[in-house]
Coordinates of C-alpha atoms and ligand atoms in Angstrom, one line a residue:
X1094 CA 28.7 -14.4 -5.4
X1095 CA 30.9 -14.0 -2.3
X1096 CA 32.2 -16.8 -0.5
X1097 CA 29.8 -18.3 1.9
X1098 CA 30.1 -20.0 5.2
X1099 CA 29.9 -23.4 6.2
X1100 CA 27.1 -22.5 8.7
X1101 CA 25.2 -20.3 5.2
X1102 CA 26.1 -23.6 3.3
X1103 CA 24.6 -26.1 5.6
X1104 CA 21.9 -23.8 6.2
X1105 CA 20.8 -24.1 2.0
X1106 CA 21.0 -28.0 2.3
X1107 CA 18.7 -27.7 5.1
X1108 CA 16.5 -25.4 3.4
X1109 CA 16.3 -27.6 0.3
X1110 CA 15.9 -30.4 2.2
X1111 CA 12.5 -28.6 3.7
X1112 CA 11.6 -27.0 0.2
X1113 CA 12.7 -29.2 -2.4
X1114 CA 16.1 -28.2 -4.8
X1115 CA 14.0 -26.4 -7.1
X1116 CA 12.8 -23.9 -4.6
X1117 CA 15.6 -22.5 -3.1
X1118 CA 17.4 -20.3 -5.7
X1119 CA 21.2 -19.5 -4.9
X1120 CA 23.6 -17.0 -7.1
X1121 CA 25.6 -20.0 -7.1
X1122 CA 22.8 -21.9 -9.4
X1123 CA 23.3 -22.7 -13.2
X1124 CA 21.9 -18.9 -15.0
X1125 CA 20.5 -17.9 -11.8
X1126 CA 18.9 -14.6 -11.7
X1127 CA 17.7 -13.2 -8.2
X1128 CA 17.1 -10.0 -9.6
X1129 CA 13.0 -10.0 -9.2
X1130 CA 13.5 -10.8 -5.2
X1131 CA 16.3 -8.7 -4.7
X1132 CA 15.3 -5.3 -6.5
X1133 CA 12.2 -2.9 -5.0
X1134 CA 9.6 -2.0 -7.4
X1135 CA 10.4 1.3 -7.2
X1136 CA 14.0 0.5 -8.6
X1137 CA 15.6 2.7 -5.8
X1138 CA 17.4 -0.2 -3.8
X1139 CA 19.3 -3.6 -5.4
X1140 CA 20.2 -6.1 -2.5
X1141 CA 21.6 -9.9 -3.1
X1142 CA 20.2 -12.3 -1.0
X1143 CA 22.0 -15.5 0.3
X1144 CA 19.0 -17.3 -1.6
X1145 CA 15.6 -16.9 -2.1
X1146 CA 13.2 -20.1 -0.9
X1147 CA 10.2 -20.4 -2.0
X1148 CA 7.9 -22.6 0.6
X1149 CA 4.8 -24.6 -0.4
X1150 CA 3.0 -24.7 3.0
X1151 CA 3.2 -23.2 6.7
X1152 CA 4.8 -26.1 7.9
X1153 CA 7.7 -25.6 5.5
X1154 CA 7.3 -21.8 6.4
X1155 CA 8.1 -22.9 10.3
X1156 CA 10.8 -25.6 9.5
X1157 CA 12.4 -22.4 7.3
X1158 CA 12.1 -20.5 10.3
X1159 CA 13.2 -22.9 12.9
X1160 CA 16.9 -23.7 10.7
X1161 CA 17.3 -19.8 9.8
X1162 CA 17.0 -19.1 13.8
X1163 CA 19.7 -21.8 14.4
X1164 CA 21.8 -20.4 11.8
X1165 CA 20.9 -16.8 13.1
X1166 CA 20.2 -15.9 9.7
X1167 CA 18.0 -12.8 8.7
X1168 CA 14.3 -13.6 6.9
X1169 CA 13.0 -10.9 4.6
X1170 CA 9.3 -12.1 3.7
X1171 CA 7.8 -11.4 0.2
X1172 CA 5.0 -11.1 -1.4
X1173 CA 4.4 -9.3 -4.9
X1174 CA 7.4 -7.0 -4.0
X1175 CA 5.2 -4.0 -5.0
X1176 CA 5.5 -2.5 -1.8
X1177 CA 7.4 0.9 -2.2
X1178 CA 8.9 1.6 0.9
X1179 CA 11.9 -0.7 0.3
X1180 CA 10.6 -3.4 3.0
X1181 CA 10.6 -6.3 0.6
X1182 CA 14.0 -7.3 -0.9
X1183 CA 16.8 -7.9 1.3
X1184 CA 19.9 -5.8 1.6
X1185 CA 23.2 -5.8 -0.1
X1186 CA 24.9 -8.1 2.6
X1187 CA 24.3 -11.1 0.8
X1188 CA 23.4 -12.7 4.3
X1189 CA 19.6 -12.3 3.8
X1190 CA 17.2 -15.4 2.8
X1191 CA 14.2 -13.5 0.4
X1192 CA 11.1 -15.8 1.6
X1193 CA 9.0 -16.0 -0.8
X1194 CA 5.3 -16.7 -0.2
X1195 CA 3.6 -16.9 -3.7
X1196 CA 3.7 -20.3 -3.9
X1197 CA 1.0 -20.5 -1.2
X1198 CA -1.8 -19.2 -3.4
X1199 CA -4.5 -21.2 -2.5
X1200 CA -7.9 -20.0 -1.5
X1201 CA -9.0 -23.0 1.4
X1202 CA -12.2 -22.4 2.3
X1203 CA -15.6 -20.0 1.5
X1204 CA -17.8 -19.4 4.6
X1205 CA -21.0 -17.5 3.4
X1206 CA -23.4 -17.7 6.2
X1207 CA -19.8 -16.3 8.3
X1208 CA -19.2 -14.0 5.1
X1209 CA -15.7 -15.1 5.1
X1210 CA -13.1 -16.3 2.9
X1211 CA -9.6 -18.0 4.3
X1212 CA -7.0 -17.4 1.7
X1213 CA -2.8 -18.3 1.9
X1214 CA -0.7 -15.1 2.0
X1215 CA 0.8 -15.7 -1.5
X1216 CA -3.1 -15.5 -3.1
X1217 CA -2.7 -12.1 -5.3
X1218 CA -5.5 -9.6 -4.4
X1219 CA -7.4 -9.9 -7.9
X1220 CA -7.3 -13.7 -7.8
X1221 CA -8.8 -13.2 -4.1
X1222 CA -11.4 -10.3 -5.6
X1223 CA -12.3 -13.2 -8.6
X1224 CA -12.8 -16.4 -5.9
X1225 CA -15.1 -13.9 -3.5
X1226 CA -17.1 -12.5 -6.8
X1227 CA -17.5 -16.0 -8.3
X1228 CA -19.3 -17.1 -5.1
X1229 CA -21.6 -14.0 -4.9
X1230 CA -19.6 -11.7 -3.2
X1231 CA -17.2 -8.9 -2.9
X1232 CA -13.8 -8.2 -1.1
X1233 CA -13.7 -4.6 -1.4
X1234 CA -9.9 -4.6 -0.7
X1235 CA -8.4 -2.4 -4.3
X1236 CA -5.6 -1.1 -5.5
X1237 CA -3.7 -0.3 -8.2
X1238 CA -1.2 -3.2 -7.9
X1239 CA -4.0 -5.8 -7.5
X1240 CA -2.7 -7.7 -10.5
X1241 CA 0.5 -8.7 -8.2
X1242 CA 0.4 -7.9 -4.9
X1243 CA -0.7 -10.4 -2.3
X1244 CA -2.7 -10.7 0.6
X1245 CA 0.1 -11.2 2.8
X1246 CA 1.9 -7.8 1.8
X1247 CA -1.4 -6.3 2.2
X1248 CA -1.4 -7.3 5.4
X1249 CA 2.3 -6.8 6.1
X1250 CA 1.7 -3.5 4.8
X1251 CA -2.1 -3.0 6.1
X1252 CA -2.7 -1.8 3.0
X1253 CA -5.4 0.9 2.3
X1254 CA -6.2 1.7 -1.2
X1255 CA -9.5 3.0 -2.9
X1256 CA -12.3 1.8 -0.7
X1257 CA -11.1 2.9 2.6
X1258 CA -13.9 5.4 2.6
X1259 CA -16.2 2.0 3.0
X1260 CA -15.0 -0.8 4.2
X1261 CA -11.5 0.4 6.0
X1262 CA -7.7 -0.4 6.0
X1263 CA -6.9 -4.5 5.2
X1264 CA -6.7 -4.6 8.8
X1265 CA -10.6 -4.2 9.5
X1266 CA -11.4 -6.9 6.9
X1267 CA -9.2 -9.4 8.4
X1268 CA -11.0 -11.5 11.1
X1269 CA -8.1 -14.1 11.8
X1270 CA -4.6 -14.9 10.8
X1271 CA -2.0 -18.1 10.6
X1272 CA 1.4 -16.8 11.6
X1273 CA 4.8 -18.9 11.8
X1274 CA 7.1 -17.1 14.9
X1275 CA 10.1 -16.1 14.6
X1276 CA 11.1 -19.0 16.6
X1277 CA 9.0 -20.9 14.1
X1278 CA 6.0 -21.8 15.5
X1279 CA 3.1 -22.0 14.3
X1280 CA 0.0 -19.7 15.5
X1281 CA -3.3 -21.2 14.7
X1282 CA -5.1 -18.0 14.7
X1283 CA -7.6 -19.0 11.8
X1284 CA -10.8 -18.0 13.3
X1285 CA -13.7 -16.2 11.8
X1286 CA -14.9 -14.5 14.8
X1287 CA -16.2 -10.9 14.9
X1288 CA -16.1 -10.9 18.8
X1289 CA -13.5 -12.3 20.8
X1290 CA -12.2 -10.6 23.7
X1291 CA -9.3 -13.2 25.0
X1292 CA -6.8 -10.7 26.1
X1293 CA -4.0 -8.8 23.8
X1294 CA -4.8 -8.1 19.7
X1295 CA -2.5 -10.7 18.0
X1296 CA -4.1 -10.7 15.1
X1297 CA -4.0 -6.4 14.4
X1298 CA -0.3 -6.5 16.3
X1299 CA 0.6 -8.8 13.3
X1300 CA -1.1 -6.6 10.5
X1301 CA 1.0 -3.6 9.3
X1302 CA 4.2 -5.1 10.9
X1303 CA 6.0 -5.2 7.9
X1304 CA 7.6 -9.0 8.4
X1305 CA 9.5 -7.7 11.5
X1306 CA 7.3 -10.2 13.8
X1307 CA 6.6 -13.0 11.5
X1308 CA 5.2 -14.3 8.8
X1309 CA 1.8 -14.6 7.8
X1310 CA 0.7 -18.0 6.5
X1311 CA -2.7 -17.4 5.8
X1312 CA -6.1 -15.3 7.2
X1313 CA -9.5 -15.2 7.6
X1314 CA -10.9 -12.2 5.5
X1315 CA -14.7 -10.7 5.9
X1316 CA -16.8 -10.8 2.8
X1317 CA -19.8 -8.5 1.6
X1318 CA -22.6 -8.4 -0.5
X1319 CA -22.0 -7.8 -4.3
X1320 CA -23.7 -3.9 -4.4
X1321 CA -26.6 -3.7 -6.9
X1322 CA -25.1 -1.6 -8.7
X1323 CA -21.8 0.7 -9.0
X1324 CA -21.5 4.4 -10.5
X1325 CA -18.5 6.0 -11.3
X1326 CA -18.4 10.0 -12.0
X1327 CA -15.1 12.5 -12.6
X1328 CA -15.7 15.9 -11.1
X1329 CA -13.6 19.2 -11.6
X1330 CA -13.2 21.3 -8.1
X1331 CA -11.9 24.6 -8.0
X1332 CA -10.0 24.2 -5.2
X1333 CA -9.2 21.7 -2.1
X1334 CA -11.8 23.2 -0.3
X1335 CA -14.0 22.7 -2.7
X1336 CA -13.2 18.9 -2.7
X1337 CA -13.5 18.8 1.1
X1338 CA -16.9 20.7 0.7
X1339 CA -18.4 18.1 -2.1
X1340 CA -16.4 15.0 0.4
X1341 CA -19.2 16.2 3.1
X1342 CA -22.0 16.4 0.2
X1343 CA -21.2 12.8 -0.6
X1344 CA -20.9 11.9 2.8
X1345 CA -24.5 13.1 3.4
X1346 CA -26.3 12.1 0.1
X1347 CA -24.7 8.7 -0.6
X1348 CA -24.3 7.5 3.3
X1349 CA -22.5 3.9 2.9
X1350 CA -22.9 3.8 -0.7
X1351 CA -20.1 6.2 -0.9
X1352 CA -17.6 3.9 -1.5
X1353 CA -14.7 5.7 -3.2
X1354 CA -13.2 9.7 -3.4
X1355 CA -10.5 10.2 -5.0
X1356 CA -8.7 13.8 -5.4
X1357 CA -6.3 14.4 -8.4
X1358 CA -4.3 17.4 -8.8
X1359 CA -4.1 19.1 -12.1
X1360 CA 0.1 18.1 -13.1
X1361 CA -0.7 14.6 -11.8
X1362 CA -3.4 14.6 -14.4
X1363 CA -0.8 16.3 -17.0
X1364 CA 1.6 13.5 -16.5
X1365 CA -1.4 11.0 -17.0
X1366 CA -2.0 12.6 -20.3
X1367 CA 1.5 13.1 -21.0
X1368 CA 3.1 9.8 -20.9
X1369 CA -0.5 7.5 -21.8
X1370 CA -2.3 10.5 -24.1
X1371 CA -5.0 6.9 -25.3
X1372 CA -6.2 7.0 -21.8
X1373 CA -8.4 10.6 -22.6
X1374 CA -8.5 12.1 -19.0
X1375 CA -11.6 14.6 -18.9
X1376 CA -11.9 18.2 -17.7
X1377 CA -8.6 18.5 -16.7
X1378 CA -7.1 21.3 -18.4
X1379 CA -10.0 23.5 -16.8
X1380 CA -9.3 23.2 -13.4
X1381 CA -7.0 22.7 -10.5
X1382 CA -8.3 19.5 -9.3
X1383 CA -10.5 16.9 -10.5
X1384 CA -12.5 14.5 -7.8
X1385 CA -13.8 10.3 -8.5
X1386 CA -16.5 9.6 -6.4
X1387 CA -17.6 6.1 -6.9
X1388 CA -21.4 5.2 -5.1
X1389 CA -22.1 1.4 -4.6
X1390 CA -25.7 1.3 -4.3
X1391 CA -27.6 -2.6 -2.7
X1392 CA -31.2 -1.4 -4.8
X1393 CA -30.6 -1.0 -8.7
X1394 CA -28.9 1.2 -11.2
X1395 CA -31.8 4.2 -11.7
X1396 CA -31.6 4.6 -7.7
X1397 CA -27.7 4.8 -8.0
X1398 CA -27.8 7.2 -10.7
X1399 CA -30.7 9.3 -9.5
X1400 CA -28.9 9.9 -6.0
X1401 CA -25.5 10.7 -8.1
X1402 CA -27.1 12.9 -10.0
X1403 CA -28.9 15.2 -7.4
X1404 CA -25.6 15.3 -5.3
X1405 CA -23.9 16.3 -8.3
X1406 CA -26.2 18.9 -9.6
X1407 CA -26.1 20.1 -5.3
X1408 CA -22.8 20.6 -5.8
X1409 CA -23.2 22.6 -8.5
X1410 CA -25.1 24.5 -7.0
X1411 CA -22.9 25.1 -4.0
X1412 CA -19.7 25.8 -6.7
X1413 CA -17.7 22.8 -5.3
X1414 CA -18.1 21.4 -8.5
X1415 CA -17.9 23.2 -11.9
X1416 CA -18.3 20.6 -14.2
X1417 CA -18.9 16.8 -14.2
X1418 CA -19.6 13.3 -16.0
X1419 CA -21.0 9.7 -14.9
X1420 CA -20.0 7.2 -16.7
X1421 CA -22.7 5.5 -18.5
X1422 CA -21.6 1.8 -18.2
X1423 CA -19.2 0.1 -16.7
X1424 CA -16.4 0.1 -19.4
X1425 CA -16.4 4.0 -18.9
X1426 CA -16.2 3.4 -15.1
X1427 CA -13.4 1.5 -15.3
X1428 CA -11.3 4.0 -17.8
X1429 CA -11.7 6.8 -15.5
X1430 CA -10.6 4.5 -12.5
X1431 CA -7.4 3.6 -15.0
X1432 CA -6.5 6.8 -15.4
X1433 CA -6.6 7.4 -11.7
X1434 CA -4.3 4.1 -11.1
X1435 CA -2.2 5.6 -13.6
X1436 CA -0.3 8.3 -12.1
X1437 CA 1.8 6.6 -10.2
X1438 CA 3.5 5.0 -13.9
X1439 CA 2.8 8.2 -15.7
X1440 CA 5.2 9.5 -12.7
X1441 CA 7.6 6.9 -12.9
X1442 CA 7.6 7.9 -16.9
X1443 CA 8.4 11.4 -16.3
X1444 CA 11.2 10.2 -13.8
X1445 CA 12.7 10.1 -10.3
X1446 CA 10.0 11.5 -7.7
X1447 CA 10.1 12.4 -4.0
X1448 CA 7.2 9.8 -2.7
X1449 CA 4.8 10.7 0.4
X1450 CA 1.9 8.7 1.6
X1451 CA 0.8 11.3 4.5
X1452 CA -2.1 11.4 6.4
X1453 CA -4.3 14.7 7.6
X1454 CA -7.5 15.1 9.7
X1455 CA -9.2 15.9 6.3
X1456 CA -10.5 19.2 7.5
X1457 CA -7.1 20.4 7.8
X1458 CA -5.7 19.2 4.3
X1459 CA -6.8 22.6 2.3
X1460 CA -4.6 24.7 4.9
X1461 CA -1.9 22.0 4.6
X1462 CA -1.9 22.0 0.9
X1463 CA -2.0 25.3 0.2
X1464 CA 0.9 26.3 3.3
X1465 CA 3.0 23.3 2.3
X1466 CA 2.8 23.8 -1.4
X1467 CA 4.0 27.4 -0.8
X1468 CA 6.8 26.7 1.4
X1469 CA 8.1 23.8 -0.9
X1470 CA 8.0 26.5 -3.8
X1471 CA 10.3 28.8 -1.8
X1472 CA 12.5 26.6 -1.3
X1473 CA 13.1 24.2 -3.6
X1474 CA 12.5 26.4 -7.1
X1475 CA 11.0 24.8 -10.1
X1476 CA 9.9 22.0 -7.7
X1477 CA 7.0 20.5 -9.3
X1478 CA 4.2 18.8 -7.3
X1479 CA 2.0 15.4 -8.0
X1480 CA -0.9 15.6 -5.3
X1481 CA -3.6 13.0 -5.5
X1482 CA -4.6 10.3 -3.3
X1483 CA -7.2 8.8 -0.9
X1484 CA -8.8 12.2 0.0
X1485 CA -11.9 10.4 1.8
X1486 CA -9.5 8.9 4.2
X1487 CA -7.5 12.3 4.8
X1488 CA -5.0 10.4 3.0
X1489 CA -2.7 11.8 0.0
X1490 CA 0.2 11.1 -1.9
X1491 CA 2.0 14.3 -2.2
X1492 CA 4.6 13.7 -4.1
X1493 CA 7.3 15.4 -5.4
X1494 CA 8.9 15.4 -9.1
X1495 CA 12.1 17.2 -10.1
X1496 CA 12.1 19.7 -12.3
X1497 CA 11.2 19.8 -15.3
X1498 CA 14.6 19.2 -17.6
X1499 CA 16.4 18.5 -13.6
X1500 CA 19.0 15.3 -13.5
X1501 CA 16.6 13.1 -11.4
X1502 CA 19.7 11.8 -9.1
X1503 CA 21.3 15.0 -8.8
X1504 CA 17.6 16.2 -7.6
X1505 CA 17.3 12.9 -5.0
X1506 CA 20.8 13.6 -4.0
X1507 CA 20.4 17.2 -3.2
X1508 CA 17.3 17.5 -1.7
X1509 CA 15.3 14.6 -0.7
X1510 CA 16.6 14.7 2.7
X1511 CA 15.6 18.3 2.8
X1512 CA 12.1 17.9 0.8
X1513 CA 11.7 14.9 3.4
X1514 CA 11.7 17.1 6.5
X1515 CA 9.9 19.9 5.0
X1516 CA 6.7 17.6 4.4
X1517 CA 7.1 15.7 7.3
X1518 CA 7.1 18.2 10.0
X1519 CA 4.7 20.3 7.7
X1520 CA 2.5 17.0 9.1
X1521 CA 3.4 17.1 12.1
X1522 CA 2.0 20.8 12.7
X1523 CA -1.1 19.9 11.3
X1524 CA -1.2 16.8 13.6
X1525 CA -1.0 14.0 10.8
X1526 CA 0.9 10.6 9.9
X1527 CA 4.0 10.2 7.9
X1528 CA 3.2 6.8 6.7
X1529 CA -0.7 6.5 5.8
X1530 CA -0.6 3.7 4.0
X1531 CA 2.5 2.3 2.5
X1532 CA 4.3 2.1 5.8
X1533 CA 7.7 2.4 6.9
X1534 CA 10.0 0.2 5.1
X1535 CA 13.8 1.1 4.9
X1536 CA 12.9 4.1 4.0
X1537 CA 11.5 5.7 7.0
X1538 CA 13.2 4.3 9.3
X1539 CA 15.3 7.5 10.5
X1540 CA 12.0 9.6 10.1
X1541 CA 10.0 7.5 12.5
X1542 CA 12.0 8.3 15.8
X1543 CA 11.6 11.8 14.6
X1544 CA 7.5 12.3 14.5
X1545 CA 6.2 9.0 16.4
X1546 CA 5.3 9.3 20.1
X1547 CA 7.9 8.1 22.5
X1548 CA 5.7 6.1 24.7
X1549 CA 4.8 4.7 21.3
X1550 CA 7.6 3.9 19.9
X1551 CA 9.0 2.2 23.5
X1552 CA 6.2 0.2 23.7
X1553 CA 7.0 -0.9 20.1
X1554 CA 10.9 -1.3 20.7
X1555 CA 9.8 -3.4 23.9
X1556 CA 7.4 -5.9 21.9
X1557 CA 9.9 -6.4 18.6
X1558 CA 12.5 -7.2 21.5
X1559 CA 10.0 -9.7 23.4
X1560 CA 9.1 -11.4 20.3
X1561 CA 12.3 -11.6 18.1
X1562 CA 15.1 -11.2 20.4
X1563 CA 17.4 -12.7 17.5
X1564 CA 16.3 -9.8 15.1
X1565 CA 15.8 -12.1 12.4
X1566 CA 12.8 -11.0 11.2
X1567 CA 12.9 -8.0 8.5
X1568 CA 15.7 -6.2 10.5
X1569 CA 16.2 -2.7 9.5
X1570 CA 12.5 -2.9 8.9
X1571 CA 10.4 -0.3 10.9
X1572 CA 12.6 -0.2 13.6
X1573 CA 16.8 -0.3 13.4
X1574 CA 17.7 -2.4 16.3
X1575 CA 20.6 -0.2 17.2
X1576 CA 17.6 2.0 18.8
X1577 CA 15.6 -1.2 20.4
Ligands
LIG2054 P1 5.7 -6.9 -0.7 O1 6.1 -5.7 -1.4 O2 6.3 -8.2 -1.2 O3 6.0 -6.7 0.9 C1 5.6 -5.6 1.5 C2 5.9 -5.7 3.0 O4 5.2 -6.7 3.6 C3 7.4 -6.1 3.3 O5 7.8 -5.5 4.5 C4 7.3 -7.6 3.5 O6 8.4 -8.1 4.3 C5 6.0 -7.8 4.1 N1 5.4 -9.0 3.8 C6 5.0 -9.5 2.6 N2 4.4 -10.7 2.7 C7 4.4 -11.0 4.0 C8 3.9 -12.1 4.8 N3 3.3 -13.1 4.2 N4 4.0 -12.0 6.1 C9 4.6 -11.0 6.8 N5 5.1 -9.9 6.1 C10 5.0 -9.9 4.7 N6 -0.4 0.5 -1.2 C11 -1.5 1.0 -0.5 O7 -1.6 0.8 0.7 N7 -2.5 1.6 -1.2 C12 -2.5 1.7 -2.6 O8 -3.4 2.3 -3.1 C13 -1.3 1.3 -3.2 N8 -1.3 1.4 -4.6 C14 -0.1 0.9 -5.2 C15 -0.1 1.1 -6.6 C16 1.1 0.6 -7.3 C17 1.1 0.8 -8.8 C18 2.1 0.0 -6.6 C19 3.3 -0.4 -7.3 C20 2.1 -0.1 -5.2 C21 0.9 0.3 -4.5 N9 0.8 0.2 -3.1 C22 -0.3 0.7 -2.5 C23 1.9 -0.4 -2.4 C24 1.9 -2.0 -2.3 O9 1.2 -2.5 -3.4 C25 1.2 -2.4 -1.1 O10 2.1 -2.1 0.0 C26 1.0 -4.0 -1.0 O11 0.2 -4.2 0.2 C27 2.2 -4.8 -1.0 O12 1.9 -6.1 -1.2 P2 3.0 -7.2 -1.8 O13 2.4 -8.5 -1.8 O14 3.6 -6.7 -3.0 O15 4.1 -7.0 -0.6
LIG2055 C1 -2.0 5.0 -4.9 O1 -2.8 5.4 -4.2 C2 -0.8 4.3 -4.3 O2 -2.1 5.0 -6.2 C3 0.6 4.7 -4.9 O3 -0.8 4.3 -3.0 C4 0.9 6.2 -4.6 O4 2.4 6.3 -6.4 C5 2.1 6.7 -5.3 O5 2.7 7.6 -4.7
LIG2056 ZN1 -2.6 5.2 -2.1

């Protein structure tokens, strides 16, 4: 560990002093290793922070606050660190506090006539999922890293995920939020309310800004009813129109107990079989893409799997499906969704990948697919692509993987930049979003000047200035300050 300051030294007395000993970890401790807090999940970025503290409560989050502000010292907040944008772990400076929040885990309260639940930001997104369903109800909120990320990164992150379709981004199931400054106050925005039209959004200014305003302490979240009952079926397409055809089908047939449609490209299915062959994905050798629709239905299971099975046999009529299965039971359901949540490891298996987590009115994602794929082709040979994603939300991950036999650094050195810009303005043209879901980290911070509206981007310059003029808060995060 590098020398540190009297101001960084003073500042850790302080900061134990507020946390207790045990919960601020220093290089400088007895077998310390920071490596959890200070390396992305992705494993692309290593930083070393000046210590990580790991707060019990918001009032300890705002004392944290209120010394690193006097010290001028830069807050990186965590959750799960599964986000994979490289917005989580601090940089190499060693300058950085980490501030962990998963020691606030605790769900405080159940509201069910209000339908709400009011969870700390440390609470992982299963635990929250098990507290709602052990009361009766659901929080639709899924995806793959449910096991460890938490409900603050979702919100950091307004996190989409699997039932966007439904029930929308984190952001439209959040009602109110608990957020230290970063001149470490407290906001006591805890409210349930579905209307309240007291002047500027706070609360959705707050969600998706990636700890560069503050941090979240805690929030309100809306709860639903438990559906009746849940069907699962995997369908082959023959093409992306085809997908975008049986999406309308769906759209029409199931109304709001469409509640998941997922598209999976044929090599992102390879890689799934590839790297976890016990998983058994269906019908994929057969066919370019293969589509899970999931229906959530509030009358019974025969009503659930009558409607799936008319849409399906529609669609087979119309050719935008060639082949299909339901699941039978709920143990079937859940494999196929496995296997879906599995391409992202299956990728990380095969090796260093290009990731994208665009967005594209979803009538316009057939053209975009089929121009883009060609162009990428061209000009990066042997280039081999993982398409799958959200395709209800116009939302997919098209990612790119090296090819095959390709030195995986040799392949991010020489052309990620290149690969980057390709996609990007190939979204651009068709009038879509860089960052759909997983939002703009480290990693796209260049990009963003590049395809975000100027007024935009002013206005958002203007409001990190107004309210963390220190830039304490994430820096380097979403916006680098040499452009605010
Ligand atoms: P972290 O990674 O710890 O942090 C993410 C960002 O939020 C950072 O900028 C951090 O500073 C900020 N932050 C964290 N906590 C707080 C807080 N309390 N207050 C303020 N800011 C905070 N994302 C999707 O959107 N959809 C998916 O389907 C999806 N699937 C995934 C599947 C896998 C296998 C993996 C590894 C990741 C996936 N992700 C997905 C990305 C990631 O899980 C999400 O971004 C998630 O919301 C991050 O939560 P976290 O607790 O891990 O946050
Ligand atoms: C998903 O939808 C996640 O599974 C991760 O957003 C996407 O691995 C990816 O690129
Ligand atoms: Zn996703």
């Amino acid at each position: 560990m590098t020398d540190l300051t009297t101001t960084q030294t003073d500042l850790i007395s302080q900061l134990r002093a507020v946390c207790g000993h045990a919960n601020v970890l220093t290089h400088d401790d007895p077998g310390a290793d920071l490596s959890p807090w200070e390396q992305d999940w992705r494993k692309r970025v290593k930083g070393l922070a000046l210590a990580v503290v790991r707060p019990a409560n918001t009032q300890e989050v705002a004392a944290v606050v209120k010394a690193c502000a006097a010290a001028n010292t830069p807050i990186v907040p965590q959750g799960g660190n599964t986000g994979l944008v490289v917005g989580g772990v601090p940089n190499n400076s060693g300058t950085q506090i980490v501030l962990s929040m998963t020691r606030m885990n605790a769900v405080r309260a159940i509201d069910p006539a209000n339908l709400t639940i009011t969870v700390e930001a440390g609470c992982v997104l299963q635990n929250l999922q098990a507290a709602a369903e052990n009361s009766g109800f659901l929080f639709p909120l899924s995806l793959g890293a449910e096991g460890s990320c938490t409900i603050g990164g979702n919100l950091g992150t307004n996190a989409g995920g699997t039932q966007v379709v439904r029930y929308g981004n984190t952001r439209e199931l959040c009602l109110g939020l608990e957020v230290v400054t970063a001149q470490g106050d407290i906001w006591h925005g805890l409210t349930g309310l579905r209307k309240d039209n007291t002047g500027y959004d706070l609360r959705n200014l707050m969600i998706g800004s990636e700890g560069t305003l503050g941090i979240i302490c805690a929030a309100t979240m809306k709860l639903y009813p438990l559906p009746a009952a849940q069907l699962t079926a995997w369908a082959a397409v023959p093409s992306m129109e085809a997908a975008v055809q049986l999406l309308g089908l769906a759209h029409q047939r199931l109304g709001p107990g469409l509640t998941g449609f997922e598209v999976m490209g044929q090599f992102a299915l390879s890689l799934v079989e590839k790297h976890y062959p016990q998983l058994r994905v269906p019908l994929w050798q057969e066919t370019p893409w293969c589509v899970l629709l999931e229906n959530s239905d509030s009358e019974n299971e025969s009503h659930a799997r009558g409607q799936f099975e008319s849409l399906l046999e529609a669609a087979l009529e119309d050719g935008c499906v060639t082949d299909a299965v339901v699941a039978e039971n709920l143990t079937q359901a859940r494999s196929l969704w496995h296997i879906r949540e599995t391409i992202t490891l299956a990728q990380v298996q095969e090796g260093l990948n290009i990731k994208h987590d665009i967005s594209i009115p979803v009538s316009r994602i057939p053209a975009f697919v089929a121009e883009t794929d060609a162009l990428l082709a061209r000009e990066v040979p042997g280039v081999r692509l993982v398409d799958f994603g959200h395709l209800g939300d116009g939302n997919l991950h098209y990612n790119v993987q090296a090819p095959e036999g390709a030195d995986g650094q040799a392949f991010l050195r020489d052309n990620e930049e290149r690969v980057n810009t390709l996609v990007f303005d190939q979204v651009a043209k068709f009038g879509g979003s860089i960052s759909a879901e997983h939002g703009v980290g480290e990693q796209k911070v260049n990009k963003l000047p590049l395809y975000k509206d100027p007024t935009a981007l002013a206005m958002m310059r203007a409001v990190k200035k107004a309210l963390d003029p220190q830039n304490i808060m994430n820096p380097g995060r979403v916006l680098a300050w040499h452009n605010i």
